[in-house]
Tab-separated table of C-alpha atoms in Angstrom:
chain	number	residue	atom	x	y	z
E	18	MET	CA	27.892	-7.297	17.901
E	19	LYS	CA	25.626	-10.383	17.932
E	20	ALA	CA	23.295	-8.594	20.341
E	21	ILE	CA	23.066	-5.592	18.020
E	22	MET	CA	22.372	-7.792	14.993
E	23	LYS	CA	19.692	-9.691	16.893
E	24	LYS	CA	18.064	-6.437	17.978
E	25	ARG	CA	18.292	-5.063	14.462
E	26	LEU	CA	16.633	-8.114	12.924
E	27	ALA	CA	13.952	-8.016	15.603
E	28	LEU	CA	13.129	-4.408	14.703
E	29	ILE	CA	12.977	-5.143	10.990
E	30	VAL	CA	10.774	-8.194	11.482
E	31	ALA	CA	8.579	-6.226	13.885
E	32	ALA	CA	8.040	-3.680	11.119
E	33	ALA	CA	7.118	-6.447	8.706
E	34	LEU	CA	4.628	-7.860	11.198
E	35	ALA	CA	3.222	-4.386	11.867
E	36	ALA	CA	2.662	-3.953	8.144
E	37	THR	CA	0.309	-6.923	8.155
E	38	THR	CA	-2.268	-4.808	9.976
E	39	VAL	CA	-2.430	-2.517	6.963
E	40	MET	CA	-3.625	-5.483	4.935
E	41	THR	CA	-5.567	-7.702	7.330
E	42	GLY	CA	-6.799	-5.348	10.044
E	43	CYS	CA	-10.341	-5.120	8.707
E	44	GLY	CA	-11.298	-8.653	9.600
E	45	SER	CA	-14.823	-9.894	9.111
E	46	GLY	CA	-17.621	-7.408	8.930
E	47	ASN	CA	-15.422	-4.511	8.009
E	48	GLY	CA	-15.444	-4.447	4.290
E	49	GLN	CA	-14.833	-7.908	2.983
E	50	LYS	CA	-16.552	-8.852	-0.222
E	51	ALA	CA	-18.966	-11.744	-0.118
E	52	THR	CA	-15.942	-13.708	-1.269
E	53	GLY	CA	-14.025	-12.532	1.783
E	54	ALA	CA	-11.622	-10.164	0.012
E	55	PRO	CA	-10.176	-7.849	2.663
E	56	ALA	CA	-11.372	-4.296	2.329
E	57	ALA	CA	-8.485	-3.023	4.212
E	58	GLU	CA	-5.308	-3.562	2.533
E	59	SER	CA	-7.044	-0.271	2.740
E	60	VAL	CA	-4.589	2.244	3.816
E	61	ALA	CA	-2.766	3.973	0.993
E	62	GLU	CA	-3.481	6.853	-1.495
E	63	GLY	CA	-2.939	10.562	-2.681
E	64	THR	CA	-2.649	13.036	-5.714
E	65	ALA	CA	-0.696	15.591	-7.820
E	66	ALA	CA	0.925	16.324	-11.143
E	67	GLY	CA	2.127	13.126	-12.789
E	68	ASP	CA	5.666	11.853	-12.476
E	69	THR	CA	7.151	11.045	-15.857
E	70	ALA	CA	9.819	8.659	-14.641
E	71	ALA	CA	10.379	5.576	-16.732
E	72	GLY	CA	7.059	3.826	-17.174
E	73	GLY	CA	5.153	6.539	-15.294
E	74	THR	CA	2.347	8.712	-16.602
E	75	ALA	CA	3.501	10.639	-19.628
E	76	ALA	CA	2.273	14.066	-20.661
E	77	GLY	CA	-1.248	14.308	-22.050
E	78	GLY	CA	-3.562	13.799	-19.071
E	79	THR	CA	-4.215	11.073	-16.578
E	80	ALA	CA	-4.000	7.400	-17.379
E	81	ALA	CA	-7.797	7.248	-17.482
E	82	GLU	CA	-8.000	10.162	-19.927
E	83	ARG	CA	-5.385	8.594	-22.156
E	84	ALA	CA	-7.300	5.305	-22.044
E	85	ASP	CA	-10.505	7.081	-23.071
E	86	ALA	CA	-8.695	8.840	-25.900
E	87	GLY	CA	-7.208	5.573	-27.031
E	88	LYS	CA	-10.388	3.479	-27.161
E	89	GLY	CA	-10.398	1.516	-30.366
E	90	GLN	CA	-6.720	2.304	-30.863
E	91	GLU	CA	-5.032	-0.594	-29.155
E	92	VAL	CA	-1.292	-0.288	-28.774
E	93	GLN	CA	0.274	-2.357	-31.494
E	94	GLU	CA	1.920	-5.472	-30.225
E	95	SER	CA	5.604	-5.682	-30.979
E	96	GLU	CA	6.279	-7.930	-33.937
E	97	THR	CA	9.647	-8.825	-32.518
E	98	ALA	CA	10.279	-12.043	-30.655
E	99	ASP	CA	8.917	-12.538	-27.150
E	100	PRO	CA	11.142	-10.361	-24.913
E	101	MET	CA	11.289	-13.257	-22.485
E	102	ALA	CA	12.978	-15.424	-25.110
E	103	ALA	CA	16.288	-14.489	-23.515
E	104	ILE	CA	15.075	-16.279	-20.394
E	105	THR	CA	14.976	-19.802	-21.713
E	106	ASP	CA	13.364	-22.974	-20.448
E	107	ASP	CA	15.376	-26.072	-21.300
E	108	GLY	CA	12.295	-28.274	-20.961
E	109	THR	CA	13.582	-30.339	-18.056
E	110	LYS	CA	11.319	-31.249	-15.173
E	111	LYS	CA	11.190	-28.571	-12.501
E	112	THR	CA	9.276	-28.016	-9.261
E	113	ILE	CA	8.964	-24.601	-7.664
E	114	THR	CA	7.142	-23.446	-4.559
E	115	TYR	CA	4.877	-20.385	-4.576
E	116	TRP	CA	3.841	-18.749	-1.302
E	117	HIS	CA	1.062	-16.225	-1.628
E	118	THR	CA	-1.127	-14.272	0.755
E	119	PHE	CA	-4.461	-14.151	-1.096
E	120	THR	CA	-6.233	-16.304	1.433
E	121	GLU	CA	-9.805	-15.426	0.609
E	122	GLY	CA	-12.442	-16.384	-1.951
E	123	ALA	CA	-12.143	-14.784	-5.366
E	124	ARG	CA	-8.446	-13.957	-5.287
E	125	LYS	CA	-7.415	-17.377	-3.991
E	126	ASP	CA	-9.528	-19.025	-6.688
E	127	TYR	CA	-7.987	-16.738	-9.299
E	128	ILE	CA	-4.429	-17.666	-8.267
E	129	ASP	CA	-5.310	-21.378	-8.277
E	130	GLU	CA	-6.661	-21.075	-11.832
E	131	MET	CA	-3.661	-19.038	-12.993
E	132	VAL	CA	-1.202	-21.602	-11.612
E	133	ALA	CA	-3.123	-24.396	-13.336
E	134	GLU	CA	-2.983	-22.449	-16.627
E	135	TYR	CA	0.748	-21.960	-16.294
E	136	MET	CA	1.385	-25.637	-15.636
E	137	LYS	CA	-0.821	-26.578	-18.606
E	138	GLU	CA	1.285	-24.318	-20.843
E	139	HIS	CA	4.519	-25.586	-19.233
E	140	PRO	CA	3.940	-29.310	-18.590
E	141	ASN	CA	7.517	-29.735	-17.401
E	142	VAL	CA	6.909	-27.347	-14.477
E	143	THR	CA	5.146	-28.242	-11.235
E	144	ILE	CA	4.172	-25.392	-8.907
E	145	ASN	CA	3.444	-26.207	-5.284
E	146	VAL	CA	1.242	-23.476	-3.827
E	147	GLU	CA	1.175	-22.595	-0.132
E	148	VAL	CA	-1.204	-19.907	1.139
E	149	TYR	CA	-0.582	-17.880	4.306
E	150	PRO	CA	-2.133	-14.790	5.876
E	151	TRP	CA	0.389	-11.950	6.113
E	152	ASN	CA	1.303	-12.407	9.765
E	153	VAL	CA	1.965	-16.119	9.206
E	154	PHE	CA	3.912	-15.318	6.021
E	155	THR	CA	6.295	-13.132	8.009
E	156	GLN	CA	6.766	-15.786	10.679
E	157	LYS	CA	7.133	-18.485	8.034
E	158	TRP	CA	9.950	-16.842	6.078
E	159	THR	CA	11.879	-15.781	9.184
E	160	ALA	CA	11.785	-19.376	10.446
E	161	GLY	CA	12.488	-20.709	6.954
E	162	LEU	CA	15.541	-18.504	6.635
E	163	ALA	CA	17.247	-20.386	9.428
E	164	ALA	CA	15.952	-23.787	8.329
E	165	GLY	CA	16.625	-23.347	4.631
E	166	ALA	CA	12.926	-23.872	3.883
E	167	LEU	CA	12.013	-20.964	1.648
E	168	PRO	CA	9.888	-20.659	-1.502
E	169	ASP	CA	11.059	-19.907	-5.019
E	170	VAL	CA	8.542	-17.104	-5.551
E	171	SER	CA	6.075	-15.267	-3.319
E	172	SER	CA	3.867	-12.266	-2.904
E	173	VAL	CA	5.411	-9.604	-0.682
E	174	ASN	CA	4.713	-6.240	0.936
E	175	PRO	CA	7.295	-3.441	1.297
E	176	ASP	CA	8.292	-4.090	4.911
E	177	ASN	CA	8.753	-7.799	4.337
E	178	LEU	CA	10.626	-7.181	1.084
E	179	PHE	CA	13.020	-4.819	2.784
E	180	ALA	CA	13.585	-7.248	5.660
E	181	ILE	CA	14.143	-10.124	3.253
E	182	ASN	CA	16.656	-8.013	1.356
E	183	GLN	CA	18.439	-7.182	4.611
E	184	ALA	CA	18.631	-10.905	5.262
E	185	GLY	CA	20.255	-11.442	1.847
E	186	ALA	CA	17.526	-13.700	0.480
E	187	VAL	CA	16.210	-11.686	-2.498
E	188	LEU	CA	16.554	-12.879	-6.091
E	189	PRO	CA	17.145	-9.657	-8.084
E	190	MET	CA	14.495	-8.973	-10.694
E	191	ASN	CA	16.857	-7.100	-13.035
E	192	PRO	CA	16.926	-9.877	-15.693
E	193	LEU	CA	13.125	-9.752	-15.897
E	194	ILE	CA	13.098	-5.948	-16.162
E	195	ASP	CA	15.842	-6.071	-18.800
E	196	ALA	CA	13.806	-8.563	-20.806
E	197	LEU	CA	10.503	-6.704	-20.574
E	198	GLY	CA	11.921	-3.215	-20.975
E	199	LYS	CA	12.211	-0.390	-18.466
E	200	ASP	CA	8.848	1.094	-19.456
E	201	TYR	CA	6.830	-2.077	-18.901
E	202	PHE	CA	6.066	-1.142	-15.290
E	203	LEU	CA	5.077	2.274	-13.969
E	204	GLY	CA	8.246	4.107	-13.047
E	205	LYS	CA	7.666	5.331	-9.509
E	206	PRO	CA	6.321	2.058	-8.029
E	207	LEU	CA	9.214	0.126	-9.577
E	208	GLU	CA	11.660	2.740	-8.278
E	209	ASN	CA	10.185	2.251	-4.813
E	210	PHE	CA	11.022	-1.456	-5.074
E	211	THR	CA	14.602	-0.765	-6.174
E	212	ASP	CA	17.677	-0.516	-3.950
E	213	GLY	CA	20.517	1.197	-5.774
E	214	ASP	CA	20.740	-0.671	-9.074
E	215	THR	CA	19.008	-3.796	-7.764
E	216	VAL	CA	15.322	-4.383	-8.463
E	217	LEU	CA	14.176	-6.275	-5.373
E	218	GLY	CA	10.640	-7.114	-6.422
E	219	ILE	CA	7.913	-6.446	-8.972
E	220	PRO	CA	4.877	-4.314	-8.013
E	221	TYR	CA	1.688	-6.363	-8.475
E	222	TYR	CA	-0.943	-3.825	-7.505
E	223	LEU	CA	-0.809	-0.361	-6.026
E	224	HIS	CA	-2.292	2.023	-3.464
E	225	SER	CA	-1.851	5.558	-2.334
E	226	TYR	CA	-3.746	7.198	0.524
E	227	VAL	CA	-6.493	9.745	0.034
E	228	MET	CA	-8.956	11.400	2.408
E	229	TRP	CA	-12.450	9.947	2.155
E	230	TYR	CA	-15.508	11.939	3.215
E	231	ARG	CA	-19.295	11.846	3.317
E	232	LYS	CA	-20.748	14.151	0.675
E	233	ASP	CA	-24.225	14.075	2.219
E	234	VAL	CA	-23.011	15.183	5.652
E	235	LEU	CA	-21.168	18.172	4.227
E	236	GLU	CA	-24.217	19.092	2.126
E	237	GLU	CA	-26.479	18.784	5.172
E	238	LYS	CA	-24.259	21.262	7.026
E	239	ASN	CA	-23.808	23.464	3.939
E	240	LEU	CA	-20.050	22.918	4.106
E	241	SER	CA	-17.472	22.680	1.339
E	242	VAL	CA	-14.766	20.052	1.044
E	243	PRO	CA	-11.808	21.317	3.140
E	244	LYS	CA	-8.919	22.669	1.090
E	245	ASN	CA	-6.399	23.274	3.896
E	246	TRP	CA	-5.771	22.292	7.500
E	247	ASP	CA	-7.738	25.142	9.105
E	248	GLU	CA	-10.765	24.276	6.989
E	249	LEU	CA	-10.381	20.577	7.800
E	250	LEU	CA	-10.338	21.232	11.538
E	251	SER	CA	-13.292	23.630	11.438
E	252	THR	CA	-15.285	21.201	9.266
E	253	VAL	CA	-14.574	18.257	11.555
E	254	THR	CA	-15.676	20.380	14.518
E	255	ALA	CA	-18.880	21.394	12.743
E	256	VAL	CA	-19.977	17.887	11.716
E	257	ALA	CA	-19.083	16.037	14.916
E	258	ASP	CA	-22.072	15.013	17.022
E	259	PRO	CA	-20.826	12.173	19.228
E	260	PRO	CA	-21.904	9.465	19.746
E	261	ASN	CA	-24.240	9.782	16.747
E	262	ARG	CA	-21.597	10.941	14.317
E	263	TYR	CA	-17.864	11.575	14.501
E	264	GLY	CA	-15.631	13.878	12.510
E	265	PHE	CA	-12.301	12.153	11.807
E	266	THR	CA	-11.268	8.963	13.598
E	267	ILE	CA	-7.661	9.145	14.836
E	268	ALA	CA	-6.549	5.597	15.706
E	269	MET	CA	-3.678	5.520	18.213
E	270	SER	CA	-3.077	1.889	19.160
E	271	LYS	CA	0.641	1.350	19.751
E	272	ASN	CA	0.205	-2.156	18.350
E	273	ASP	CA	-0.661	-0.668	14.974
E	274	GLN	CA	0.764	2.046	12.728
E	275	MET	CA	-2.231	4.202	11.888
E	276	CYS	CA	-0.899	7.437	13.400
E	277	ALA	CA	2.411	6.950	11.629
E	278	GLN	CA	0.686	6.425	8.273
E	279	LEU	CA	-1.660	9.392	8.734
E	280	LEU	CA	1.178	11.654	9.862
E	281	SER	CA	3.079	10.577	6.755
E	282	CYS	CA	0.117	11.628	4.588
E	283	PHE	CA	-0.056	15.121	6.102
E	284	ALA	CA	3.726	15.557	6.189
E	285	LYS	CA	4.329	14.420	2.596
E	286	ALA	CA	1.581	16.756	1.390
E	287	GLU	CA	3.492	19.712	2.857
E	288	GLY	CA	6.851	18.388	1.693
E	289	ALA	CA	8.243	17.368	5.106
E	290	PRO	CA	9.969	13.973	5.443
E	291	LEU	CA	9.651	12.009	8.691
E	292	ILE	CA	13.210	10.711	8.209
E	293	THR	CA	15.951	12.874	6.744
E	294	GLU	CA	18.288	12.070	3.890
E	295	ASN	CA	20.916	11.273	6.547
E	296	ASN	CA	18.642	8.721	8.225
E	297	LYS	CA	17.758	10.826	11.236
E	298	GLY	CA	14.339	11.389	12.751
E	299	ASN	CA	12.671	14.583	11.571
E	300	LEU	CA	9.769	14.763	14.019
E	301	THR	CA	10.983	18.046	15.502
E	302	ASP	CA	10.807	19.820	12.147
E	303	PRO	CA	8.253	22.644	12.707
E	304	LYS	CA	6.257	21.373	9.727
E	305	VAL	CA	5.997	17.898	11.223
E	306	VAL	CA	5.170	19.263	14.672
E	307	LYS	CA	2.357	21.270	13.080
E	308	ALA	CA	1.005	18.075	11.489
E	309	ILE	CA	1.194	16.249	14.835
E	310	GLN	CA	-0.704	19.107	16.473
E	311	LEU	CA	-3.343	18.933	13.732
E	312	MET	CA	-3.895	15.236	14.409
E	313	ALA	CA	-4.259	15.896	18.133
E	314	ASP	CA	-6.734	18.692	17.387
E	315	LEU	CA	-8.716	16.463	15.039
E	316	TYR	CA	-8.931	13.859	17.787
E	317	LYS	CA	-10.241	16.391	20.282
E	318	ALA	CA	-12.674	17.877	17.769
E	319	GLY	CA	-14.386	14.746	16.583
E	320	SER	CA	-12.788	11.340	17.150
E	321	PRO	CA	-14.364	8.581	19.256
E	322	GLU	CA	-12.961	8.773	22.776
E	323	GLY	CA	-11.909	5.137	22.663
E	324	SER	CA	-9.922	5.660	19.464
E	325	VAL	CA	-6.743	6.081	21.537
E	326	ASN	CA	-6.829	2.270	21.505
E	327	TYR	CA	-8.132	1.769	17.948
E	328	GLY	CA	-6.188	-0.020	15.248
E	329	LEU	CA	-6.944	-0.207	11.535
E	330	SER	CA	-9.965	-2.461	11.910
E	331	GLU	CA	-11.771	-0.236	14.402
E	332	GLN	CA	-10.784	2.910	12.522
E	333	ASN	CA	-12.244	1.615	9.276
E	334	ASP	CA	-15.376	0.213	10.885
E	335	VAL	CA	-16.418	3.678	12.070
E	336	PHE	CA	-16.377	4.983	8.486
E	337	PHE	CA	-17.655	1.828	6.779
E	338	GLN	CA	-20.679	1.782	9.084
E	339	GLY	CA	-21.495	5.427	8.430
E	340	LYS	CA	-20.477	6.824	11.816
E	341	SER	CA	-17.548	9.021	10.720
E	342	THR	CA	-17.536	11.886	8.224
E	343	PHE	CA	-13.843	11.662	7.278
E	344	ALA	CA	-11.367	8.793	6.994
E	345	PHE	CA	-8.045	8.048	5.356
E	346	GLY	CA	-7.458	4.990	3.268
E	347	SER	CA	-7.106	3.536	-0.200
E	348	GLY	CA	-9.536	2.471	-2.895
E	349	PHE	CA	-10.353	-0.551	-0.746
E	350	HIS	CA	-12.607	1.843	1.177
E	351	ILE	CA	-15.045	1.646	-1.726
E	352	ASN	CA	-15.529	-2.062	-1.156
E	353	GLY	CA	-15.609	-1.571	2.615
E	354	VAL	CA	-18.556	0.800	2.393
E	355	LYS	CA	-20.247	-1.343	-0.273
E	356	GLN	CA	-20.186	-4.420	1.933
E	357	ASN	CA	-21.105	-2.727	5.221
E	358	SER	CA	-23.385	0.138	4.226
E	359	PRO	CA	-24.292	-0.146	0.529
E	360	GLU	CA	-26.840	2.624	0.906
E	361	LEU	CA	-23.938	5.030	1.515
E	362	LEU	CA	-21.981	4.153	-1.617
E	363	ASP	CA	-23.399	7.125	-3.530
E	364	LYS	CA	-22.554	9.406	-0.616
E	365	ILE	CA	-18.785	8.966	-0.346
E	366	ALA	CA	-15.976	10.660	-2.229
E	367	ALA	CA	-12.263	11.310	-1.733
E	368	VAL	CA	-9.706	14.047	-2.260
E	369	PRO	CA	-5.924	14.165	-1.962
E	370	PHE	CA	-4.300	15.125	1.318
E	371	THR	CA	-3.135	18.721	1.464
E	372	GLY	CA	-0.636	20.695	3.471
E	373	PRO	CA	-1.593	23.555	5.821
E	374	ASP	CA	-2.027	26.007	2.937
E	375	GLY	CA	-3.614	23.614	0.470
E	376	GLU	CA	-0.370	22.414	-1.133
E	377	ASN	CA	-0.007	18.828	-2.312
E	378	LEU	CA	3.678	18.012	-2.676
E	379	GLY	CA	3.733	14.264	-2.087
E	380	ALA	CA	1.774	11.163	-1.156
E	381	THR	CA	2.143	8.015	0.916
E	382	THR	CA	1.973	4.839	-1.142
E	383	PHE	CA	1.748	1.121	-0.520
E	384	VAL	CA	2.427	-1.760	-2.901
E	385	ILE	CA	1.777	-5.473	-2.931
E	386	GLY	CA	4.442	-7.145	-5.030
E	387	LEU	CA	5.926	-10.390	-6.271
E	388	MET	CA	9.488	-11.515	-5.604
E	389	GLY	CA	11.899	-14.354	-6.200
E	390	TRP	CA	14.061	-15.992	-3.527
E	391	ASN	CA	17.736	-16.429	-4.246
E	392	GLN	CA	18.007	-20.033	-3.111
E	393	THR	CA	15.889	-21.133	-6.084
E	394	LYS	CA	17.417	-23.625	-8.501
E	395	TYR	CA	15.304	-22.278	-11.344
E	396	PRO	CA	15.535	-18.489	-11.612
E	397	GLU	CA	14.457	-18.522	-15.278
E	398	THR	CA	11.230	-20.288	-14.326
E	399	VAL	CA	10.660	-17.834	-11.485
E	400	TYR	CA	11.042	-14.888	-13.878
E	401	ASP	CA	8.760	-16.461	-16.453
E	402	PHE	CA	6.091	-17.334	-13.890
E	403	ILE	CA	6.108	-13.796	-12.458
E	404	LYS	CA	5.786	-12.391	-15.987
E	405	PHE	CA	2.782	-14.708	-16.526
E	406	HIS	CA	0.868	-12.773	-13.822
E	407	PHE	CA	0.983	-9.624	-15.963
E	408	GLU	CA	-0.333	-10.828	-19.300
E	409	LYS	CA	-2.877	-8.140	-20.088
E	410	GLU	CA	-6.283	-9.852	-20.061
E	411	ARG	CA	-5.391	-12.078	-17.136
E	412	TYR	CA	-3.948	-9.179	-15.148
E	413	ILE	CA	-6.945	-6.899	-15.645
E	414	ASP	CA	-9.250	-9.729	-14.578
E	415	PHE	CA	-7.268	-9.921	-11.339
E	416	LEU	CA	-7.391	-6.154	-10.747
E	417	HIS	CA	-11.165	-6.160	-11.272
E	418	LEU	CA	-11.676	-8.640	-8.442
E	419	ILE	CA	-11.567	-5.623	-6.102
E	420	PRO	CA	-12.214	-2.665	-8.427
E	421	GLY	CA	-10.634	0.538	-7.205
E	422	GLY	CA	-8.697	-1.283	-4.515
E	423	GLN	CA	-6.188	-2.988	-6.784
E	424	LEU	CA	-4.661	-0.477	-9.195
E	425	PRO	CA	-2.369	-1.485	-12.068
E	426	ALA	CA	1.418	-1.573	-11.909
E	427	THR	CA	2.006	-2.025	-15.640
E	428	ALA	CA	1.853	0.841	-18.102
E	429	GLU	CA	-0.126	-1.361	-20.470
E	430	ALA	CA	-2.951	-1.954	-17.982
E	431	ALA	CA	-2.878	1.582	-16.559
E	432	ASN	CA	-3.311	3.042	-20.040
E	433	SER	CA	-5.868	0.538	-21.307
E	434	ALA	CA	-9.557	1.167	-21.872
E	435	GLU	CA	-10.261	-2.366	-20.612
E	436	PHE	CA	-9.108	-1.588	-17.086
E	437	TYR	CA	-11.525	1.343	-16.848
E	438	ASP	CA	-14.394	-0.670	-18.328
E	439	ASP	CA	-15.811	-1.522	-14.908
E	440	GLU	CA	-18.909	-0.094	-13.230
E	441	THR	CA	-17.214	0.671	-9.894
E	442	ILE	CA	-14.111	2.158	-11.496
E	443	GLN	CA	-16.296	4.387	-13.656
E	444	LYS	CA	-18.380	5.440	-10.664
E	445	PHE	CA	-15.279	6.433	-8.685
E	446	LYS	CA	-13.192	7.552	-11.646
E	447	THR	CA	-12.205	10.866	-10.042
E	448	GLU	CA	-11.119	9.236	-6.784
E	449	ILE	CA	-9.161	6.556	-8.620
E	450	GLU	CA	-7.380	9.208	-10.677
E	451	TYR	CA	-6.394	10.946	-7.414
E	452	ILE	CA	-5.037	7.662	-6.100
E	453	GLN	CA	-3.118	7.006	-9.312
E	454	GLU	CA	-1.623	10.486	-9.261
E	455	GLY	CA	-0.433	9.848	-5.708
E	456	ILE	CA	1.107	6.558	-6.821
E	457	GLU	CA	2.960	8.309	-9.628
E	458	LYS	CA	4.717	10.725	-7.288
E	459	GLY	CA	4.536	9.076	-3.871
E	460	THR	CA	6.853	6.969	-1.739
E	461	PHE	CA	6.508	4.531	1.131
E	462	ILE	CA	6.374	5.936	4.635
E	463	GLY	CA	9.815	7.138	5.760
E	464	MET	CA	11.411	6.483	2.375
E	465	ASP	CA	11.357	9.949	0.799
E	466	TYR	CA	15.038	9.568	-0.100
E	467	GLY	CA	14.947	5.925	-1.151
E	468	LEU	CA	14.838	2.547	0.558
E	469	THR	CA	16.303	2.670	4.057
E	470	PRO	CA	16.237	0.411	7.118
E	471	ALA	CA	15.444	3.506	9.181
E	472	ALA	CA	11.847	3.568	7.921
E	473	SER	CA	11.107	0.373	9.849
E	474	ALA	CA	11.400	2.329	13.085
E	475	LEU	CA	8.360	4.419	12.160
E	476	THR	CA	6.030	1.459	11.787
E	477	SER	CA	7.300	-1.134	14.258
E	478	GLN	CA	7.683	0.674	17.565
E	479	GLY	CA	4.438	2.601	18.128
E	480	ILE	CA	6.510	5.775	18.505
E	481	ILE	CA	4.158	8.119	16.648
E	482	GLU	CA	1.114	6.561	18.293
E	483	GLU	CA	2.655	7.023	21.750
E	484	CYS	CA	3.472	10.625	20.861
E	485	LEU	CA	-0.182	11.378	20.042
E	486	GLN	CA	-1.386	9.610	23.173
E	487	ASP	CA	1.020	11.703	25.229
E	488	ILE	CA	-0.504	14.883	23.813
E	489	VAL	CA	-4.198	14.013	24.088
E	490	LEU	CA	-4.108	12.041	27.360
E	491	ASN	CA	-1.399	13.864	29.309
E	492	GLY	CA	-1.667	17.336	27.877
E	493	THR	CA	1.987	17.331	26.828
E	494	PRO	CA	2.724	20.155	24.341
E	495	ALA	CA	3.213	18.921	20.777
E	496	GLU	CA	6.802	20.224	20.603
E	497	GLU	CA	7.773	18.377	23.787
E	498	ALA	CA	6.030	15.152	22.762
E	499	ALA	CA	7.631	15.332	19.308
E	500	LYS	CA	11.079	15.773	20.872
E	501	LYS	CA	10.629	12.683	23.051
E	502	ALA	CA	9.341	10.708	20.075
E	503	ASN	CA	12.229	11.853	17.899
E	504	ASP	CA	14.761	10.710	20.501
E	505	LYS	CA	13.137	7.260	20.571
E	506	LEU	CA	13.010	7.174	16.786
E	507	ASN	CA	16.713	7.987	16.499
E	508	ALA	CA	17.594	5.322	19.057
E	509	ALA	CA	15.708	2.704	17.014
E	510	ILE	CA	17.244	3.985	13.763
E	511	GLU	CA	20.740	3.725	15.235
E	512	ILE	CA	20.223	0.005	15.848
E	513	LEU	CA	18.762	-0.521	12.387
E	514	MET	CA	21.615	1.318	10.681
E	515	GLU	CA	24.398	-0.599	12.477
């Protein structure tokens, strides 16, 4: 039993470490702002009719349209008492520790200023801030779990949050949600951070994956934006002119999770889960096999030959530097192109992923959140400090540090004219609406039926990446490669579900 538990924890932590590549894989020269903000938390976006779950987009157009319609008509502030009044501060001296992962320039400076503001308003509270890149954060909390050296509050990504919950270290956010009201946050992102009735964390900013493309290249070839998989493959074939220009970079490094994320985008668009409701691998589903075959065909038609060993950083570099016509990623791609090839900024656009016949039934999302740790002595202070992040003006200032890359998690910000009052957001308004629509109906990879440990197997083991390599390097038929991958996936899931 101890061996199984050790293996299980290793798999979960491996998934959390793998997730760090989604956020830090760009490195220098691949889309950081002058301040150093990473362009590549950059893998996450999509589109479709809005979800109207609690706090989600209501009827009457997109959030941007509602914000335009509501200019000059600010939502009236409630005249009732502060909803956080139920979470009291007795005024005694307190010290809490805040771990965050905003290691670079503008965002680090912003957090430092916000913490100083909070302490000025709450002179009885001292906040000790520790800053770690994502890979160190994962190592730090896993070591701290055994040593009893954990923070009171931290930033968190989905894989880490799930692993921390599995380890029993999460402070439930339900009291904060109860105080603020169920509609304070957008419904679907909050649902994706909820396990049963327990709210594990609070979404801070959001992504969903879309397909980016070069408008000028398609115009040069007199081609339209692909609307289905056949058109995508024929377009990629037509524009590819290696080594001068590539079609669609398919990154297959087994040390990363790019194939898994891209497969999730295609599969969700056609309504096919990668993991079933019963926590079994679904890679042999004919719909999923068809998506795997498409990715192999896209590689053969127009991906750099060396991309069998590419991770996120190399994948993004090809597009950011103007060498690839298509790419998948989030709104962080805007900043990536701006910093690497500003002359191309007017030449890029994005559309939602589609299924083989042009359907768009789902999207793959990603969220950076905030969480409390259950060993804290001061849960009320943790709740109040997290709430402080979301005060409207302050929160929109934070989102605008990387416009288009950091999308709002609160209904107030998502529906406000102020959020859209930004040059970059206005320029890419259509793309950002696509991303928001994907957020409103999407889920994390492998979690179509809710939070599950099984999803970690998709992102921590290189199973999907190995499957694609098997097809393109060994000539293995897609059905056979998918069967082998599904067997490995189920073996990993079995350990995780013990």
